[in-house]
Amino acid sequence: AQSVTQPDIHITVSEGASLELRCNYSYGATPYLFWYVQSPGQGLQLLLKYFSGDTLVQGIKGFEAEFKRSQSSFNLRKPSVHWSDAAEYFCAVSGGGYQKVTFGTGTKLQVIP
Amino acid sequence: DGGITQSPKYLFRKEGQNVTLSCEQNLNHDAMYWYRQDPGQGLRLIYYSQIVNDFQKGDIAEGYSVSREKKESFPLTVTSAQKNPTAFYLCASARGRETDTQYFGPGTRLTVL
């Protein structure tokens, strides 16, 4: 069965500092990988996705993620965090097509001035 | 503007009453989904539909029912059989060709008193 682990429940960073959110997945074949962001009381917004090709994926709002097959990881990064990045971030995995998408439990990001 | 709408934003019901949550999309997407979100548990799939007049149970379908009579609409009924219905409910849709890239509505917070 596929699964996603986000080991950090809560992360605090200073504004302007770099950010890395961890995501490890379990899937038997080549996965489809996603990062979503959710502001309090809102729906999820897609930040970026990996289907194939270049393992470094660029997304919206200055985020990027790197797919590392050997480590079963898809970590999200941003070089300089803004106060507006404070939100909850979800990693997700799927097998493609009509297969189910499995979400991680989320990492809540707090940004301090 | 194209998008997914969920109404109402907040919903209060007495225990033992059925309640229906609305989800409408004008993105011309074939697939639609319902998720439940509880703190610290990520998103859990309730029901999904890949085409009009067809739907499948997700991981936690007990106590819920859906219908898909129109492509644009996928209402969710929370029945009195659902043991713990208080939660944040998210609707999503996806194109048939890229089903995995799900786009989310703003959510409905249901509180059962």
Short mmCIF file of C-alpha atoms in Angstrom, two decimals:
data_model
loop_
_atom_site.label_atom_id
_atom_site.label_comp_id
_atom_site.label_asym_id
_atom_site.label_seq_id
_atom_site.Cartn_x
_atom_site.Cartn_y
_atom_site.Cartn_z
CA ALA A 1 0.00 0.00 0.00
CA GLN A 2 1.19 3.49 -0.74
CA SER A 3 1.93 5.91 2.07
CA VAL A 4 3.40 9.32 2.79
CA THR A 5 5.34 10.37 5.88
CA GLN A 6 5.88 13.97 6.85
CA PRO A 7 8.07 13.62 9.93
CA ASP A 8 7.82 17.23 11.08
CA ILE A 9 4.44 18.16 12.52
CA HIS A 10 5.43 21.77 13.19
CA ILE A 11 8.35 23.90 11.97
CA THR A 12 9.28 27.45 12.93
CA VAL A 13 11.59 29.58 10.78
CA SER A 14 12.60 33.22 10.77
CA GLU A 15 11.46 35.42 7.93
CA GLY A 16 14.16 35.47 5.26
CA ALA A 17 15.61 32.13 6.30
CA SER A 18 15.66 29.09 4.05
CA LEU A 19 13.10 26.32 4.41
CA GLU A 20 13.06 22.59 3.81
CA LEU A 21 10.02 20.44 4.51
CA ARG A 22 10.56 16.71 4.47
CA CYS A 23 8.43 14.13 2.70
CA ASN A 24 9.10 10.41 2.40
CA TYR A 25 6.85 8.16 0.37
CA SER A 26 6.27 4.47 -0.11
CA TYR A 27 5.17 3.29 -3.53
CA GLY A 28 6.05 0.21 -5.55
CA ALA A 29 6.59 1.84 -8.93
CA THR A 30 7.38 5.32 -10.21
CA PRO A 31 5.29 7.66 -8.14
CA TYR A 32 3.40 10.81 -8.99
CA LEU A 33 4.22 13.33 -6.24
CA PHE A 34 2.57 16.56 -5.14
CA TRP A 35 2.92 19.37 -2.64
CA TYR A 36 -0.13 21.35 -1.57
CA VAL A 37 -0.47 24.33 0.79
CA GLN A 38 -3.44 25.13 3.00
CA SER A 39 -4.11 28.40 4.80
CA PRO A 40 -6.26 28.17 7.95
CA GLY A 41 -9.89 27.36 7.17
CA GLN A 42 -9.23 27.18 3.44
CA GLY A 43 -8.93 24.53 0.76
CA LEU A 44 -5.67 23.13 -0.58
CA GLN A 45 -3.70 24.85 -3.33
CA LEU A 46 -1.31 22.92 -5.56
CA LEU A 47 2.28 24.18 -5.22
CA LEU A 48 4.00 21.76 -7.57
CA LYS A 49 3.94 18.23 -8.91
CA TYR A 50 6.35 15.62 -10.23
CA PHE A 51 5.30 13.12 -12.87
CA SER A 52 8.53 12.36 -14.74
CA GLY A 53 11.60 13.99 -16.23
CA ASP A 54 13.72 16.53 -14.37
CA THR A 55 13.88 15.57 -10.71
CA LEU A 56 14.01 19.20 -9.59
CA VAL A 57 10.56 20.69 -9.92
CA GLN A 58 9.74 24.37 -9.77
CA GLY A 59 6.41 25.50 -8.40
CA ILE A 60 4.48 28.61 -7.56
CA LYS A 61 5.42 31.17 -4.89
CA GLY A 62 9.14 30.43 -5.27
CA PHE A 63 8.95 26.83 -4.03
CA GLU A 64 10.83 23.90 -5.49
CA ALA A 65 11.06 20.20 -4.69
CA GLU A 66 13.54 17.49 -5.53
CA PHE A 67 12.59 13.89 -6.24
CA LYS A 68 15.20 11.45 -4.93
CA ARG A 69 14.27 7.91 -5.85
CA SER A 70 17.13 6.34 -3.85
CA GLN A 71 15.88 8.03 -0.68
CA SER A 72 12.14 7.81 -1.48
CA SER A 73 11.95 11.50 -0.76
CA PHE A 74 10.35 14.58 -2.25
CA ASN A 75 11.42 17.46 -0.02
CA LEU A 76 10.04 20.96 -0.49
CA ARG A 77 12.41 23.94 -0.36
CA LYS A 78 12.34 27.70 -0.49
CA PRO A 79 15.48 29.86 -0.28
CA SER A 80 13.89 32.77 1.61
CA VAL A 81 10.65 32.47 3.55
CA HIS A 82 8.09 35.27 3.71
CA TRP A 83 5.59 35.80 6.52
CA SER A 84 2.80 34.96 4.06
CA ASP A 85 4.21 31.42 3.71
CA ALA A 86 2.87 30.52 7.14
CA ALA A 87 0.42 27.71 6.46
CA GLU A 88 0.12 23.94 6.51
CA TYR A 89 1.86 21.94 3.81
CA PHE A 90 0.81 18.53 2.54
CA CYS A 91 2.80 16.04 0.50
CA ALA A 92 0.87 13.48 -1.57
CA VAL A 93 1.62 10.41 -3.70
CA SER A 94 -0.21 8.51 -6.40
CA GLY A 95 0.41 5.92 -9.09
CA GLY A 96 -1.06 8.00 -11.86
CA GLY A 97 -4.18 7.71 -13.94
CA TYR A 98 -7.25 7.08 -11.82
CA GLN A 99 -5.30 5.71 -8.89
CA LYS A 100 -5.92 7.01 -5.43
CA VAL A 101 -3.98 9.97 -4.07
CA THR A 102 -2.63 9.47 -0.56
CA PHE A 103 -1.88 12.55 1.54
CA GLY A 104 0.57 12.97 4.38
CA THR A 105 -0.52 14.33 7.74
CA GLY A 106 0.88 17.77 7.04
CA THR A 107 3.57 20.10 8.37
CA LYS A 108 2.49 23.36 9.94
CA LEU A 109 4.89 26.22 9.19
CA GLN A 110 5.22 29.19 11.49
CA VAL A 111 7.22 32.22 10.35
CA ILE A 112 8.61 34.58 12.96
CA PRO A 113 9.83 38.13 12.27
CA ASP B 1 -13.88 32.59 -13.08
CA GLY B 2 -13.61 28.82 -13.09
CA GLY B 3 -13.41 27.01 -9.82
CA ILE B 4 -14.97 24.85 -7.17
CA THR B 5 -17.54 26.19 -4.74
CA GLN B 6 -18.65 24.62 -1.50
CA SER B 7 -21.53 25.82 0.54
CA PRO B 8 -22.11 26.70 3.22
CA LYS B 9 -18.75 27.66 4.77
CA TYR B 10 -19.98 26.77 8.26
CA LEU B 11 -22.77 24.35 9.10
CA PHE B 12 -24.28 23.45 12.44
CA ARG B 13 -26.60 20.51 12.98
CA LYS B 14 -28.12 18.67 15.87
CA GLU B 15 -27.07 15.11 16.54
CA GLY B 16 -29.23 12.60 14.68
CA GLN B 17 -30.00 14.85 11.72
CA ASN B 18 -28.85 14.21 8.19
CA VAL B 19 -27.09 17.10 6.47
CA THR B 20 -26.08 17.68 2.85
CA LEU B 21 -22.94 19.54 1.82
CA SER B 22 -22.86 21.14 -1.60
CA CYS B 23 -19.99 20.98 -4.10
CA GLU B 24 -20.17 22.57 -7.54
CA GLN B 25 -17.47 22.96 -10.18
CA ASN B 26 -17.43 24.80 -13.49
CA LEU B 27 -14.06 23.48 -14.62
CA ASN B 28 -15.60 20.80 -16.84
CA HIS B 29 -13.76 18.18 -14.79
CA ASP B 30 -14.84 14.55 -15.01
CA ALA B 31 -13.69 13.40 -11.58
CA MET B 32 -14.83 14.69 -8.21
CA TYR B 33 -13.85 13.77 -4.66
CA TRP B 34 -14.87 14.25 -1.06
CA TYR B 35 -12.33 14.30 1.75
CA ARG B 36 -12.60 14.66 5.47
CA GLN B 37 -9.91 16.52 7.38
CA ASP B 38 -9.31 16.21 11.10
CA PRO B 39 -6.44 17.86 12.99
CA GLY B 40 -3.22 15.89 12.68
CA GLN B 41 -4.72 13.27 10.35
CA GLY B 42 -4.33 14.80 6.92
CA LEU B 43 -7.02 14.14 4.34
CA ARG B 44 -9.04 10.95 4.21
CA LEU B 45 -11.03 10.00 1.13
CA ILE B 46 -14.77 9.51 1.65
CA TYR B 47 -16.17 9.02 -1.85
CA TYR B 48 -15.11 9.73 -5.40
CA SER B 49 -16.73 9.82 -8.82
CA GLN B 50 -14.99 9.52 -12.15
CA ILE B 51 -18.06 10.03 -14.30
CA VAL B 52 -21.69 11.08 -14.03
CA ASN B 53 -24.01 8.50 -12.40
CA ASP B 54 -21.08 6.52 -11.03
CA PHE B 55 -19.19 6.75 -7.74
CA GLN B 56 -17.03 4.60 -5.48
CA LYS B 57 -16.40 4.37 -1.77
CA GLY B 58 -13.17 5.71 -0.40
CA ASP B 59 -11.44 4.77 2.83
CA ILE B 60 -14.06 6.10 5.26
CA ALA B 61 -17.42 5.91 3.46
CA GLU B 62 -19.46 4.55 6.37
CA GLY B 63 -22.13 7.02 7.44
CA TYR B 64 -21.91 9.06 4.24
CA SER B 65 -23.72 9.01 0.90
CA VAL B 66 -23.26 10.84 -2.40
CA SER B 67 -24.88 11.32 -5.78
CA ARG B 68 -23.54 12.40 -9.15
CA GLU B 69 -26.49 13.29 -11.36
CA LYS B 70 -24.72 16.16 -13.09
CA LYS B 71 -21.11 16.60 -14.10
CA GLU B 72 -20.90 19.88 -12.20
CA SER B 73 -22.31 18.70 -8.89
CA PHE B 74 -21.30 16.13 -6.27
CA PRO B 75 -23.26 16.62 -3.03
CA LEU B 76 -22.29 14.75 0.14
CA THR B 77 -24.84 13.71 2.74
CA VAL B 78 -23.63 13.11 6.26
CA THR B 79 -26.13 10.74 7.80
CA SER B 80 -27.02 10.10 11.41
CA ALA B 81 -25.08 6.84 11.12
CA GLN B 82 -21.78 8.74 11.03
CA LYS B 83 -20.45 8.41 14.57
CA ASN B 84 -18.24 11.48 14.67
CA PRO B 85 -19.33 13.87 11.91
CA THR B 86 -17.78 17.08 13.22
CA ALA B 87 -14.92 17.86 10.82
CA PHE B 88 -13.73 19.99 7.92
CA TYR B 89 -14.96 18.63 4.58
CA LEU B 90 -13.14 19.29 1.34
CA CYS B 91 -14.37 18.71 -2.18
CA ALA B 92 -11.97 18.37 -5.11
CA SER B 93 -12.14 17.81 -8.84
CA ALA B 94 -9.75 16.71 -11.55
CA ARG B 95 -9.69 16.37 -15.32
CA GLY B 96 -10.15 12.89 -16.68
CA ARG B 97 -6.80 13.00 -18.44
CA GLU B 98 -4.81 14.15 -15.41
CA THR B 99 -6.91 12.78 -12.65
CA ASP B 100 -4.21 13.03 -10.06
CA THR B 101 -3.93 16.80 -10.18
CA GLN B 102 -6.81 17.61 -7.89
CA TYR B 103 -8.13 21.11 -7.40
CA PHE B 104 -9.82 21.87 -4.12
CA GLY B 105 -12.77 23.91 -2.99
CA PRO B 106 -12.65 26.17 0.10
CA GLY B 107 -14.20 23.57 2.40
CA THR B 108 -17.19 23.32 4.75
CA ARG B 109 -16.77 23.09 8.49
CA LEU B 110 -19.52 20.92 9.94
CA THR B 111 -20.22 21.01 13.66
CA VAL B 112 -22.71 18.59 15.13
CA LEU B 113 -24.07 19.70 18.48
#
